[in-house]
Short mmCIF file of C-alpha atoms in Angstrom, two decimals:
data_model
loop_
_atom_site.label_atom_id
_atom_site.label_comp_id
_atom_site.label_asym_id
_atom_site.label_seq_id
_atom_site.Cartn_x
_atom_site.Cartn_y
_atom_site.Cartn_z
CA MET A 743 -13.88 15.20 84.76
CA ASN A 744 -11.77 12.88 82.62
CA VAL A 745 -11.55 9.13 82.32
CA THR A 746 -9.14 8.67 85.19
CA GLU A 747 -11.15 10.96 87.44
CA SER A 748 -14.51 9.40 86.69
CA VAL A 749 -16.41 7.82 89.54
CA SER A 750 -17.93 4.39 89.05
CA THR A 751 -21.73 4.39 89.40
CA ASN A 752 -22.18 0.63 89.80
CA LYS A 753 -20.75 -2.12 91.90
CA LYS A 754 -18.24 -4.68 90.72
CA ILE A 755 -19.88 -7.41 88.73
CA ASP A 756 -19.55 -10.98 89.99
CA LEU A 757 -19.04 -12.73 86.65
CA THR A 758 -19.35 -16.17 88.24
CA LYS A 759 -23.08 -15.52 88.74
CA VAL A 760 -23.73 -14.32 85.21
CA LYS A 761 -26.00 -16.62 83.15
CA ARG A 762 -24.02 -16.84 79.94
CA GLY A 763 -26.45 -18.97 77.92
CA PRO A 764 -29.44 -16.57 77.73
CA ILE A 765 -27.09 -13.59 77.27
CA ILE A 766 -25.37 -15.23 74.30
CA ILE A 767 -28.72 -16.30 72.78
CA SER A 768 -30.16 -12.78 72.95
CA LEU A 769 -26.98 -11.19 71.60
CA LEU A 770 -26.50 -13.66 68.74
CA LEU A 771 -30.16 -13.62 67.71
CA GLY A 772 -30.20 -9.83 67.63
CA ALA A 773 -26.91 -9.70 65.75
CA PHE A 774 -28.09 -12.32 63.24
CA VAL A 775 -31.13 -10.36 62.07
CA ALA A 776 -29.20 -7.07 62.18
CA ILE A 777 -26.27 -8.32 60.08
CA LEU A 778 -28.59 -10.24 57.75
CA ASN A 779 -30.12 -6.91 56.76
CA GLU A 780 -26.81 -5.68 55.35
CA THR A 781 -27.22 -7.94 52.30
CA LEU A 782 -30.92 -8.79 52.41
CA LEU A 783 -32.03 -6.13 49.93
CA GLY A 784 -29.47 -6.99 47.23
CA ASN A 785 -31.76 -9.00 44.95
CA ALA A 786 -34.77 -6.79 45.74
CA LEU A 787 -33.31 -3.54 44.40
CA PRO A 788 -34.65 -3.94 40.82
CA ASP A 789 -38.18 -4.58 42.17
CA LEU A 790 -37.91 -1.60 44.51
CA MET A 791 -36.82 0.65 41.61
CA LYS A 792 -40.05 -0.25 39.78
CA GLU A 793 -42.16 -0.03 42.94
CA PHE A 794 -41.08 3.52 43.80
CA GLY A 795 -40.09 4.77 40.34
CA VAL A 796 -36.51 5.69 41.26
CA THR A 797 -33.18 5.31 39.45
CA ALA A 798 -30.37 2.87 40.20
CA SER A 799 -28.23 5.61 41.75
CA THR A 800 -31.09 6.51 44.11
CA ILE A 801 -31.97 2.96 45.12
CA GLN A 802 -28.33 2.26 46.04
CA TRP A 803 -28.78 4.58 48.99
CA LEU A 804 -30.68 1.76 50.75
CA SER A 805 -27.33 -0.06 51.00
CA THR A 806 -24.94 2.90 51.08
CA ALA A 807 -26.79 4.71 53.87
CA TYR A 808 -26.95 1.54 55.97
CA MET A 809 -23.21 0.93 55.69
CA LEU A 810 -22.44 4.63 56.23
CA VAL A 811 -24.43 4.90 59.48
CA VAL A 812 -22.94 1.70 60.89
CA GLY A 813 -19.43 2.90 59.98
CA VAL A 814 -19.75 6.29 61.71
CA LEU A 815 -21.62 5.04 64.79
CA ILE A 816 -19.34 2.19 65.87
CA PRO A 817 -16.42 4.40 67.07
CA VAL A 818 -18.79 6.27 69.39
CA THR A 819 -19.91 3.03 71.08
CA ALA A 820 -16.64 2.86 73.01
CA VAL A 821 -17.64 5.87 75.10
CA LEU A 822 -21.34 4.93 75.19
CA GLN A 823 -20.42 1.65 76.90
CA GLN A 824 -18.89 3.67 79.72
CA TRP A 825 -22.04 5.75 80.19
CA PHE A 826 -24.84 3.19 79.93
CA THR A 827 -25.38 -0.37 81.13
CA THR A 828 -25.10 -3.36 78.83
CA LYS A 829 -28.85 -3.97 79.03
CA GLN A 830 -29.69 -0.32 78.31
CA LEU A 831 -27.51 -0.25 75.20
CA PHE A 832 -28.65 -3.64 73.93
CA LEU A 833 -32.35 -2.87 74.36
CA THR A 834 -31.89 0.56 72.79
CA ALA A 835 -30.10 -1.01 69.83
CA MET A 836 -32.73 -3.71 69.29
CA ILE A 837 -35.70 -1.35 69.79
CA LEU A 838 -34.18 1.02 67.23
CA PHE A 839 -33.65 -1.89 64.85
CA LEU A 840 -37.23 -3.10 65.37
CA ALA A 841 -38.61 0.41 64.85
CA GLY A 842 -36.63 0.76 61.62
CA THR A 843 -37.85 -2.64 60.44
CA LEU A 844 -41.49 -1.71 61.09
CA LEU A 845 -41.05 1.62 59.32
CA ALA A 846 -39.49 -0.09 56.30
CA ALA A 847 -42.05 -2.92 56.21
CA PHE A 848 -44.98 -0.52 55.94
CA ALA A 849 -43.18 2.23 54.00
CA PRO A 850 -45.60 4.03 51.62
CA SER A 851 -42.76 5.74 49.73
CA PHE A 852 -39.04 5.48 49.06
CA GLY A 853 -38.30 8.20 51.61
CA PHE A 854 -39.95 6.20 54.40
CA LEU A 855 -38.13 3.03 53.30
CA LEU A 856 -34.78 4.85 53.38
CA ALA A 857 -35.60 6.32 56.81
CA GLY A 858 -36.41 2.82 58.06
CA ARG A 859 -33.06 1.50 56.80
CA ILE A 860 -31.21 4.35 58.52
CA VAL A 861 -32.96 3.65 61.85
CA GLN A 862 -32.13 -0.04 61.43
CA ALA A 863 -28.49 0.88 60.88
CA PHE A 864 -28.36 2.87 64.12
CA GLY A 865 -29.43 -0.27 65.95
CA THR A 866 -26.86 -2.43 64.14
CA GLY A 867 -24.03 0.05 64.75
CA LEU A 868 -24.76 0.00 68.48
CA LEU A 869 -25.21 -3.75 68.70
CA LEU A 870 -22.06 -5.20 67.13
CA PRO A 871 -19.44 -3.75 69.54
CA ILE A 872 -21.71 -4.49 72.53
CA MET A 873 -21.88 -8.15 71.51
CA MET A 874 -18.13 -8.53 71.08
CA ASN A 875 -17.30 -6.63 74.28
CA THR A 876 -19.78 -8.63 76.37
CA ILE A 877 -18.31 -11.93 75.16
CA LEU A 878 -14.82 -10.73 76.06
CA ILE A 879 -15.90 -9.93 79.60
CA ILE A 880 -18.10 -12.90 80.52
CA TYR A 881 -15.66 -15.52 79.21
CA PRO A 882 -12.10 -16.03 80.51
CA PRO A 883 -9.30 -15.86 77.89
CA GLU A 884 -8.96 -19.63 77.62
CA GLN A 885 -12.65 -19.96 76.60
CA ARG A 886 -13.02 -16.91 74.39
CA GLY A 887 -12.06 -18.63 71.15
CA GLY A 888 -15.15 -20.84 71.17
CA ALA A 889 -17.45 -17.99 72.19
CA MET A 890 -16.04 -15.66 69.55
CA GLY A 891 -16.42 -18.51 67.06
CA LEU A 892 -20.17 -18.47 67.70
CA MET A 893 -20.13 -14.76 66.98
CA GLY A 894 -18.15 -15.47 63.81
CA LEU A 895 -20.86 -17.94 62.77
CA VAL A 896 -23.41 -15.13 62.93
CA MET A 897 -21.22 -12.45 61.35
CA MET A 898 -20.29 -14.63 58.37
CA PHE A 899 -23.40 -16.78 57.95
CA ALA A 900 -26.02 -14.01 58.14
CA PRO A 901 -24.77 -11.76 55.32
CA ALA A 902 -24.06 -14.78 53.12
CA LEU A 903 -27.66 -15.97 53.51
CA GLY A 904 -29.04 -12.56 52.57
CA PRO A 905 -28.94 -12.85 48.75
CA THR A 906 -30.35 -16.39 48.76
CA ILE A 907 -33.22 -15.53 51.11
CA SER A 908 -34.06 -12.30 49.30
CA GLY A 909 -34.00 -14.07 45.91
CA PHE A 910 -36.43 -16.69 47.17
CA ILE A 911 -38.78 -14.13 48.75
CA ILE A 912 -38.79 -11.85 45.70
CA ASP A 913 -39.62 -14.82 43.45
CA SER A 914 -42.34 -16.17 45.76
CA LEU A 915 -43.84 -13.21 47.67
CA ASP A 916 -43.02 -9.48 47.57
CA TRP A 917 -40.37 -7.18 49.05
CA HIS A 918 -42.41 -6.35 52.20
CA TRP A 919 -41.73 -9.88 53.47
CA LEU A 920 -38.01 -9.08 53.64
CA PHE A 921 -38.92 -6.99 56.67
CA TYR A 922 -42.00 -8.89 57.93
CA MET A 923 -39.94 -12.05 58.56
CA VAL A 924 -37.38 -10.14 60.67
CA ILE A 925 -39.93 -8.67 63.12
CA PRO A 926 -40.59 -11.78 65.29
CA PHE A 927 -36.88 -12.54 65.68
CA ALA A 928 -36.19 -8.96 66.81
CA VAL A 929 -39.06 -9.13 69.30
CA ILE A 930 -37.84 -12.45 70.75
CA SER A 931 -34.31 -11.06 71.13
CA ILE A 932 -35.65 -8.00 72.97
CA ILE A 933 -37.71 -10.15 75.36
CA ILE A 934 -34.80 -12.50 76.18
CA GLY A 935 -32.43 -9.56 76.62
CA ALA A 936 -34.85 -7.68 78.88
CA VAL A 937 -35.21 -10.72 81.15
CA TYR A 938 -31.69 -12.16 81.26
CA LEU A 939 -29.14 -9.59 80.13
CA THR A 940 -26.85 -8.38 82.93
CA ASN A 941 -24.60 -5.36 82.97
CA VAL A 942 -20.98 -6.50 82.70
CA MET A 943 -19.13 -3.19 82.37
CA GLU A 944 -18.15 -0.77 85.09
CA ILE A 945 -19.82 2.56 84.32
CA LYS A 946 -17.42 5.49 84.68
CA LYS A 947 -19.28 8.27 82.84
CA PRO A 948 -16.22 10.05 81.42
CA LYS A 949 -16.46 13.52 79.96
CA VAL A 950 -17.54 13.32 76.30
CA ASP A 951 -15.48 15.27 73.77
CA ILE A 952 -17.99 16.55 71.21
CA LEU A 953 -15.30 17.61 68.72
CA SER A 954 -13.94 14.06 68.68
CA ILE A 955 -17.40 12.70 67.80
CA ILE A 956 -17.73 15.23 64.97
CA LEU A 957 -14.26 14.40 63.62
CA SER A 958 -14.94 10.66 63.91
CA THR A 959 -18.20 11.00 62.00
CA LEU A 960 -16.64 13.11 59.24
CA GLY A 961 -13.51 10.94 59.07
CA PHE A 962 -14.92 7.43 58.98
CA GLY A 963 -18.12 8.55 57.22
CA GLY A 964 -16.22 10.43 54.51
CA ILE A 965 -13.91 7.50 53.78
CA VAL A 966 -16.67 4.87 53.74
CA TYR A 967 -18.89 7.06 51.55
CA SER A 968 -16.19 8.01 49.04
CA PHE A 969 -14.99 4.44 48.54
CA SER A 970 -18.53 3.08 48.29
CA LYS A 971 -19.40 5.64 45.58
CA SER A 972 -16.13 5.36 43.65
CA GLY A 973 -17.29 2.20 41.87
CA ASP A 974 -20.27 4.04 40.34
CA LEU A 975 -18.87 7.54 39.85
CA GLY A 976 -15.11 6.99 39.42
CA TRP A 977 -12.27 8.49 41.43
CA PHE A 978 -12.24 11.79 39.55
CA ASP A 979 -15.82 12.71 40.38
CA PRO A 980 -15.86 15.69 42.83
CA GLU A 981 -18.37 13.89 45.06
CA VAL A 982 -15.84 11.08 45.51
CA TYR A 983 -12.51 12.85 45.88
CA LEU A 984 -13.83 15.79 47.94
CA THR A 985 -15.47 13.49 50.51
CA LEU A 986 -12.29 11.38 50.57
CA ILE A 987 -10.17 14.48 51.26
CA ILE A 988 -12.55 15.70 53.97
CA GLY A 989 -12.62 12.23 55.50
CA ALA A 990 -8.83 11.86 55.47
CA ILE A 991 -8.19 15.29 57.00
CA SER A 992 -10.85 14.72 59.67
CA LEU A 993 -9.46 11.27 60.48
CA VAL A 994 -5.90 12.59 60.90
CA TRP A 995 -7.19 15.38 63.15
CA PHE A 996 -9.25 12.81 65.07
CA VAL A 997 -6.19 10.61 65.71
CA ILE A 998 -4.09 13.59 66.85
CA ARG A 999 -6.85 14.71 69.19
CA GLN A 1000 -7.34 11.24 70.69
CA LEU A 1001 -3.64 11.16 71.58
CA SER A 1002 -3.66 14.61 73.15
CA ILE A 1003 -6.79 14.68 75.35
CA ALA A 1004 -7.47 12.96 78.65
CA ASN A 1005 -10.86 11.57 77.65
CA PRO A 1006 -10.62 10.13 74.11
CA ILE A 1007 -13.77 8.55 72.68
CA LEU A 1008 -11.55 5.94 71.01
CA ASP A 1009 -8.51 5.18 73.12
CA LEU A 1010 -5.61 4.59 70.74
CA ARG A 1011 -3.42 3.28 73.57
CA THR A 1012 -4.60 -0.10 72.31
CA PHE A 1013 -1.95 0.19 69.58
CA ARG A 1014 0.78 0.21 72.23
CA TYR A 1015 0.19 -3.54 72.44
CA PRO A 1016 2.18 -4.97 69.49
CA VAL A 1017 0.12 -8.16 69.14
CA PHE A 1018 -3.11 -6.16 68.99
CA SER A 1019 -1.64 -3.88 66.30
CA LEU A 1020 -0.43 -6.87 64.28
CA MET A 1021 -3.85 -8.51 64.44
CA VAL A 1022 -5.52 -5.27 63.34
CA VAL A 1023 -3.28 -5.14 60.26
CA LEU A 1024 -3.99 -8.79 59.45
CA THR A 1025 -7.75 -8.30 59.92
CA VAL A 1026 -7.81 -5.29 57.59
CA ILE A 1027 -6.00 -7.21 54.83
CA ILE A 1028 -8.20 -10.29 55.18
CA MET A 1029 -11.44 -8.28 55.35
CA MET A 1030 -10.46 -6.35 52.20
CA THR A 1031 -9.85 -9.64 50.42
CA MET A 1032 -12.96 -11.36 51.73
CA PHE A 1033 -15.51 -8.59 51.16
CA SER A 1034 -14.11 -7.86 47.72
CA THR A 1035 -14.19 -11.49 46.61
CA MET A 1036 -17.78 -11.78 47.86
CA VAL A 1037 -18.67 -8.81 45.62
CA VAL A 1038 -16.61 -9.80 42.57
CA LEU A 1039 -17.70 -13.44 42.42
CA PRO A 1040 -21.45 -12.74 42.01
CA MET A 1041 -20.54 -10.15 39.35
CA PHE A 1042 -18.60 -12.88 37.50
CA LEU A 1043 -21.42 -15.40 37.84
CA GLN A 1044 -24.09 -12.98 36.63
CA GLY A 1045 -22.03 -10.94 34.15
CA VAL A 1046 -19.91 -13.66 32.49
CA LEU A 1047 -21.80 -16.91 33.09
CA LEU A 1048 -25.21 -15.14 32.84
CA ILE A 1049 -26.58 -16.81 35.96
CA THR A 1050 -29.54 -15.21 37.77
CA ALA A 1051 -29.03 -13.48 41.10
CA PHE A 1052 -30.97 -16.17 42.95
CA LYS A 1053 -28.93 -18.99 41.41
CA SER A 1054 -25.68 -17.19 42.13
CA GLY A 1055 -26.79 -16.94 45.75
CA LEU A 1056 -27.46 -20.68 45.80
CA ILE A 1057 -24.01 -21.37 44.32
CA MET A 1058 -22.38 -19.38 47.13
CA LEU A 1059 -24.57 -20.93 49.84
CA PRO A 1060 -22.58 -24.18 50.49
CA GLY A 1061 -19.42 -22.22 51.27
CA SER A 1062 -21.36 -19.92 53.57
CA VAL A 1063 -22.87 -22.88 55.42
CA LEU A 1064 -19.43 -24.46 55.89
CA ASN A 1065 -18.05 -21.15 57.08
CA GLY A 1066 -20.78 -20.81 59.67
CA LEU A 1067 -20.38 -24.37 60.91
CA LEU A 1068 -16.58 -24.12 61.17
CA ALA A 1069 -16.42 -20.73 62.92
CA PRO A 1070 -17.07 -22.24 66.40
CA VAL A 1071 -14.71 -25.13 65.59
CA SER A 1072 -11.89 -22.72 64.72
CA GLY A 1073 -12.52 -20.97 68.03
CA LYS A 1074 -12.14 -24.24 69.93
CA LEU A 1075 -8.94 -25.02 68.02
CA PHE A 1076 -7.67 -21.55 68.93
CA ASP A 1077 -8.39 -22.18 72.62
CA LYS A 1078 -6.59 -25.52 72.52
CA PHE A 1079 -3.60 -24.95 70.23
CA GLY A 1080 -3.10 -21.18 70.12
CA PRO A 1081 -3.18 -18.67 67.25
CA ARG A 1082 -0.33 -19.84 64.99
CA VAL A 1083 -1.71 -23.35 64.47
CA VAL A 1084 -5.07 -21.95 63.31
CA ILE A 1085 -4.38 -18.60 61.65
CA ILE A 1086 -1.29 -19.32 59.52
CA PRO A 1087 -2.76 -22.40 57.72
CA GLY A 1088 -5.98 -20.44 57.23
CA VAL A 1089 -4.21 -17.51 55.57
CA ILE A 1090 -2.27 -19.89 53.30
CA LEU A 1091 -5.53 -21.57 52.23
CA ILE A 1092 -7.03 -18.15 51.44
CA ALA A 1093 -4.11 -17.47 49.11
CA VAL A 1094 -4.54 -20.88 47.45
CA ALA A 1095 -8.28 -20.32 46.89
CA ILE A 1096 -7.81 -16.88 45.36
CA TRP A 1097 -4.98 -18.23 43.18
CA LEU A 1098 -7.42 -20.82 41.84
CA PHE A 1099 -9.92 -18.03 41.09
CA THR A 1100 -7.33 -16.19 38.98
CA GLY A 1101 -7.47 -18.93 36.36
CA ILE A 1102 -11.24 -19.19 35.84
CA ASP A 1103 -12.91 -18.30 32.55
CA ALA A 1104 -16.25 -18.85 30.83
CA SER A 1105 -15.58 -22.61 30.60
CA VAL A 1106 -15.48 -23.07 34.37
CA THR A 1107 -18.09 -25.44 35.80
CA MET A 1108 -20.46 -24.67 38.66
CA GLY A 1109 -18.89 -27.50 40.62
CA GLN A 1110 -15.46 -25.87 40.35
CA ILE A 1111 -16.83 -22.50 41.47
CA ILE A 1112 -18.56 -24.08 44.46
CA ALA A 1113 -15.44 -26.07 45.44
CA ILE A 1114 -13.09 -23.06 45.29
CA HIS A 1115 -15.59 -20.86 47.11
CA CYS A 1116 -15.99 -23.50 49.83
CA LEU A 1117 -12.19 -23.64 50.24
CA LEU A 1118 -12.06 -19.85 50.57
CA LEU A 1119 -14.83 -19.69 53.16
CA ILE A 1120 -13.36 -22.57 55.18
CA ALA A 1121 -10.04 -20.71 55.25
CA ILE A 1122 -11.72 -17.46 56.31
CA ALA A 1123 -13.43 -19.31 59.17
CA LEU A 1124 -9.98 -20.31 60.42
CA VAL A 1125 -8.72 -16.73 60.37
CA ILE A 1126 -11.24 -13.99 61.15
CA MET A 1127 -12.44 -14.59 64.72
CA PRO A 1128 -9.19 -16.20 66.02
CA THR A 1129 -7.29 -13.15 64.74
CA GLN A 1130 -9.57 -10.71 66.55
CA THR A 1131 -9.73 -12.84 69.68
CA HIS A 1132 -5.94 -13.07 69.86
CA GLY A 1133 -5.59 -9.31 69.46
CA LEU A 1134 -8.24 -8.43 72.05
CA ASN A 1135 -6.85 -10.94 74.56
CA GLN A 1136 -3.77 -8.74 74.91
CA LEU A 1137 -5.73 -5.72 76.17
CA PRO A 1138 -6.63 -4.88 79.78
CA MET A 1139 -10.37 -4.87 80.51
CA ASP A 1140 -10.73 -1.08 80.49
CA LEU A 1141 -9.59 -1.06 76.85
CA TYR A 1142 -12.00 -3.78 75.67
CA PRO A 1143 -14.68 -1.31 74.44
CA HIS A 1144 -12.04 0.61 72.49
CA GLY A 1145 -10.45 -2.52 71.03
CA THR A 1146 -13.79 -3.94 69.89
CA ALA A 1147 -14.80 -0.56 68.42
CA ILE A 1148 -11.52 -0.37 66.49
CA PHE A 1149 -11.94 -3.86 65.04
CA SER A 1150 -15.61 -3.28 64.15
CA THR A 1151 -14.92 0.11 62.56
CA LEU A 1152 -11.98 -1.12 60.51
CA GLN A 1153 -14.04 -4.06 59.25
CA GLN A 1154 -16.54 -1.61 57.74
CA VAL A 1155 -13.85 0.69 56.37
CA SER A 1156 -11.61 -2.07 54.98
CA GLY A 1157 -14.58 -3.82 53.36
CA SER A 1158 -15.58 -0.59 51.64
CA ILE A 1159 -12.02 0.18 50.53
CA GLY A 1160 -11.37 -3.37 49.33
CA THR A 1161 -14.58 -3.49 47.30
CA ALA A 1162 -13.77 -0.18 45.61
CA LEU A 1163 -10.22 -1.30 44.80
CA PHE A 1164 -11.38 -4.59 43.31
CA ILE A 1165 -14.06 -2.96 41.16
CA SER A 1166 -11.49 -0.40 39.99
CA ARG A 1167 -9.16 -3.26 39.03
CA ILE A 1168 -11.94 -4.86 36.97
CA SER A 1169 -12.45 -1.63 35.04
CA ALA A 1170 -8.70 -1.08 34.63
CA GLY A 1171 -8.17 -4.66 33.43
CA GLN A 1172 -10.94 -4.34 30.86
CA SER A 1173 -9.62 -1.00 29.59
CA SER A 1174 -6.06 -2.30 29.37
CA TYR A 1175 -7.12 -5.33 27.33
CA LEU A 1176 -9.28 -3.33 24.93
CA ALA A 1177 -6.52 -0.74 24.45
CA LYS A 1178 -4.31 -3.49 23.03
CA SER A 1179 -7.08 -5.03 20.92
CA THR A 1180 -7.19 -4.51 17.14
CA ASN A 1181 -11.00 -4.62 17.19
CA PRO A 1182 -12.28 -3.38 20.59
CA ASN A 1183 -15.90 -3.37 19.38
CA ASP A 1184 -15.92 -7.08 18.60
CA PRO A 1185 -18.26 -8.86 21.08
CA THR A 1186 -15.69 -11.64 21.44
CA GLU A 1187 -13.03 -9.11 22.39
CA ILE A 1188 -15.39 -7.40 24.82
CA GLY A 1189 -16.03 -10.75 26.50
CA ALA A 1190 -12.31 -11.44 26.70
CA ALA A 1191 -11.77 -7.96 28.17
CA THR A 1192 -14.37 -8.69 30.84
CA LEU A 1193 -12.51 -11.87 31.80
CA ALA A 1194 -9.24 -9.91 31.87
CA GLY A 1195 -10.85 -7.45 34.27
CA PHE A 1196 -11.93 -10.19 36.68
CA ASP A 1197 -8.51 -11.83 36.44
CA ALA A 1198 -6.90 -8.49 37.37
CA ALA A 1199 -9.20 -8.19 40.39
CA PHE A 1200 -8.45 -11.71 41.63
CA THR A 1201 -4.73 -11.09 41.07
CA LEU A 1202 -4.98 -8.10 43.41
CA GLY A 1203 -6.65 -10.38 45.94
CA LEU A 1204 -3.80 -12.86 45.57
CA ILE A 1205 -1.24 -10.12 46.25
CA LEU A 1206 -3.12 -9.06 49.39
CA SER A 1207 -3.35 -12.66 50.61
CA VAL A 1208 0.41 -13.15 50.14
CA ILE A 1209 0.99 -10.01 52.23
CA ALA A 1210 -1.32 -11.53 54.85
CA ILE A 1211 0.81 -14.70 54.90
CA VAL A 1212 3.91 -12.62 55.59
CA VAL A 1213 2.14 -10.72 58.41
CA SER A 1214 0.83 -13.96 59.96
CA LEU A 1215 4.36 -15.35 60.27
CA PHE A 1216 5.05 -12.75 62.97
CA ILE A 1217 2.31 -14.14 65.22
CA LYS A 1218 3.52 -15.38 68.56
CA ARG A 1219 1.59 -16.96 71.36
CA SER A 1220 1.36 -14.16 73.94
CA LYS A 1221 0.27 -14.49 77.52
CA HIS A 1222 -3.29 -13.46 78.25
CA ILE A 1223 -3.92 -10.63 80.65
CA GLN A 1224 -5.55 -12.39 83.56
CA MET A 1225 -9.14 -11.38 84.34
CA ASP A 1226 -8.80 -11.89 88.07
CA LYS A 1227 -6.24 -9.09 88.20
CA LEU A 1228 -8.64 -6.71 86.53
CA GLN A 1229 -11.76 -7.18 88.63
#
């Protein structure tokens, strides 16, 4: 049995009777605590190293493993959403996340803590595409911008809050509370979802191609892992380049197989829609720039200005708050004026903000850092969710799960790649400066080399943002595919 031969196992859903409010609350609450956990442990890692007596390279697995599992699981969700109901998948995701949180909260050893993080990541990887796909279905195209803006609030605000919250908890309590505080929110989300969540997808139960799942896991997992480790080990370490080669070969094989079989787990026919493809390219560029800047800026604050991790989190908090507040507003503007009016100015402002970052040095004030960071996050709020909404609006309903899985997967991959590239540019900039120095061991020269490294990284971000401007100029207002023709 293939996709076209599959027999629906449920009746058509009357979307006019769906209670959107409780569904959105349960989805957003679950997503908030799940995404928050991606950055929540950042400031706690030094304490955890002492607690469990492990090295820095070992403790990093708490973050690397989380990102790796999410990256390899998301592509599979496209086919899972055709086998199981929305409620089944959501409750499974949140129960897994809750179980992982409980395991981590009461972990007696590092192994149990790592296992808890991995179980949490399985829940997060299932949840994100379900949330985006459900919003696409229960809202008509002319209202999706505002709804996706709410999702953007969660996806941007939660990870930005992570370092600030973790810094406060580590200073005031202990690391167990990083997990204790999440438990009630996960439980509430499960209860609301169990009561109100309605299935919104037609279940077709297509044949599952096991080889495609294996290739997807090796491909996306290998690339995410290799880029995430390149910053610590360097590109010439066998662990890095061998996993990158395996990932690249597997990904190419995966793409070829998806185009040649009748039941692909990730339907690449989505790229036959030019607007969708253009928005994917723009999203990848912006996500590389955004994630990388969010990594580089704290490094600058702590490494050059010698600010504590908690204070650096506080410095970045105003921009994160503005980003969260403006995400729904940008969605409403998208609904009213269309993509060009929102996305193009946003991309231009991103370029301006990063250009301002290229000129900072040790004399920069905290007020200047906060102002530039706020400008960057405001601009990102204008771009991220409208870009994805505009791309997904071009797809027919049966391709929604595949489109959302593609966007979610590429966000993970592009963030990992962008971060690795930026960190590599910092190292290259430092080395280049010191190679020209007459006294490379002079502390003053070392400090200047560090600044040169950060300037090189922000310059790379500026180049990427200029490319994004060029791509955004090709955006046209396309007609939405009408929902009433698809139901």
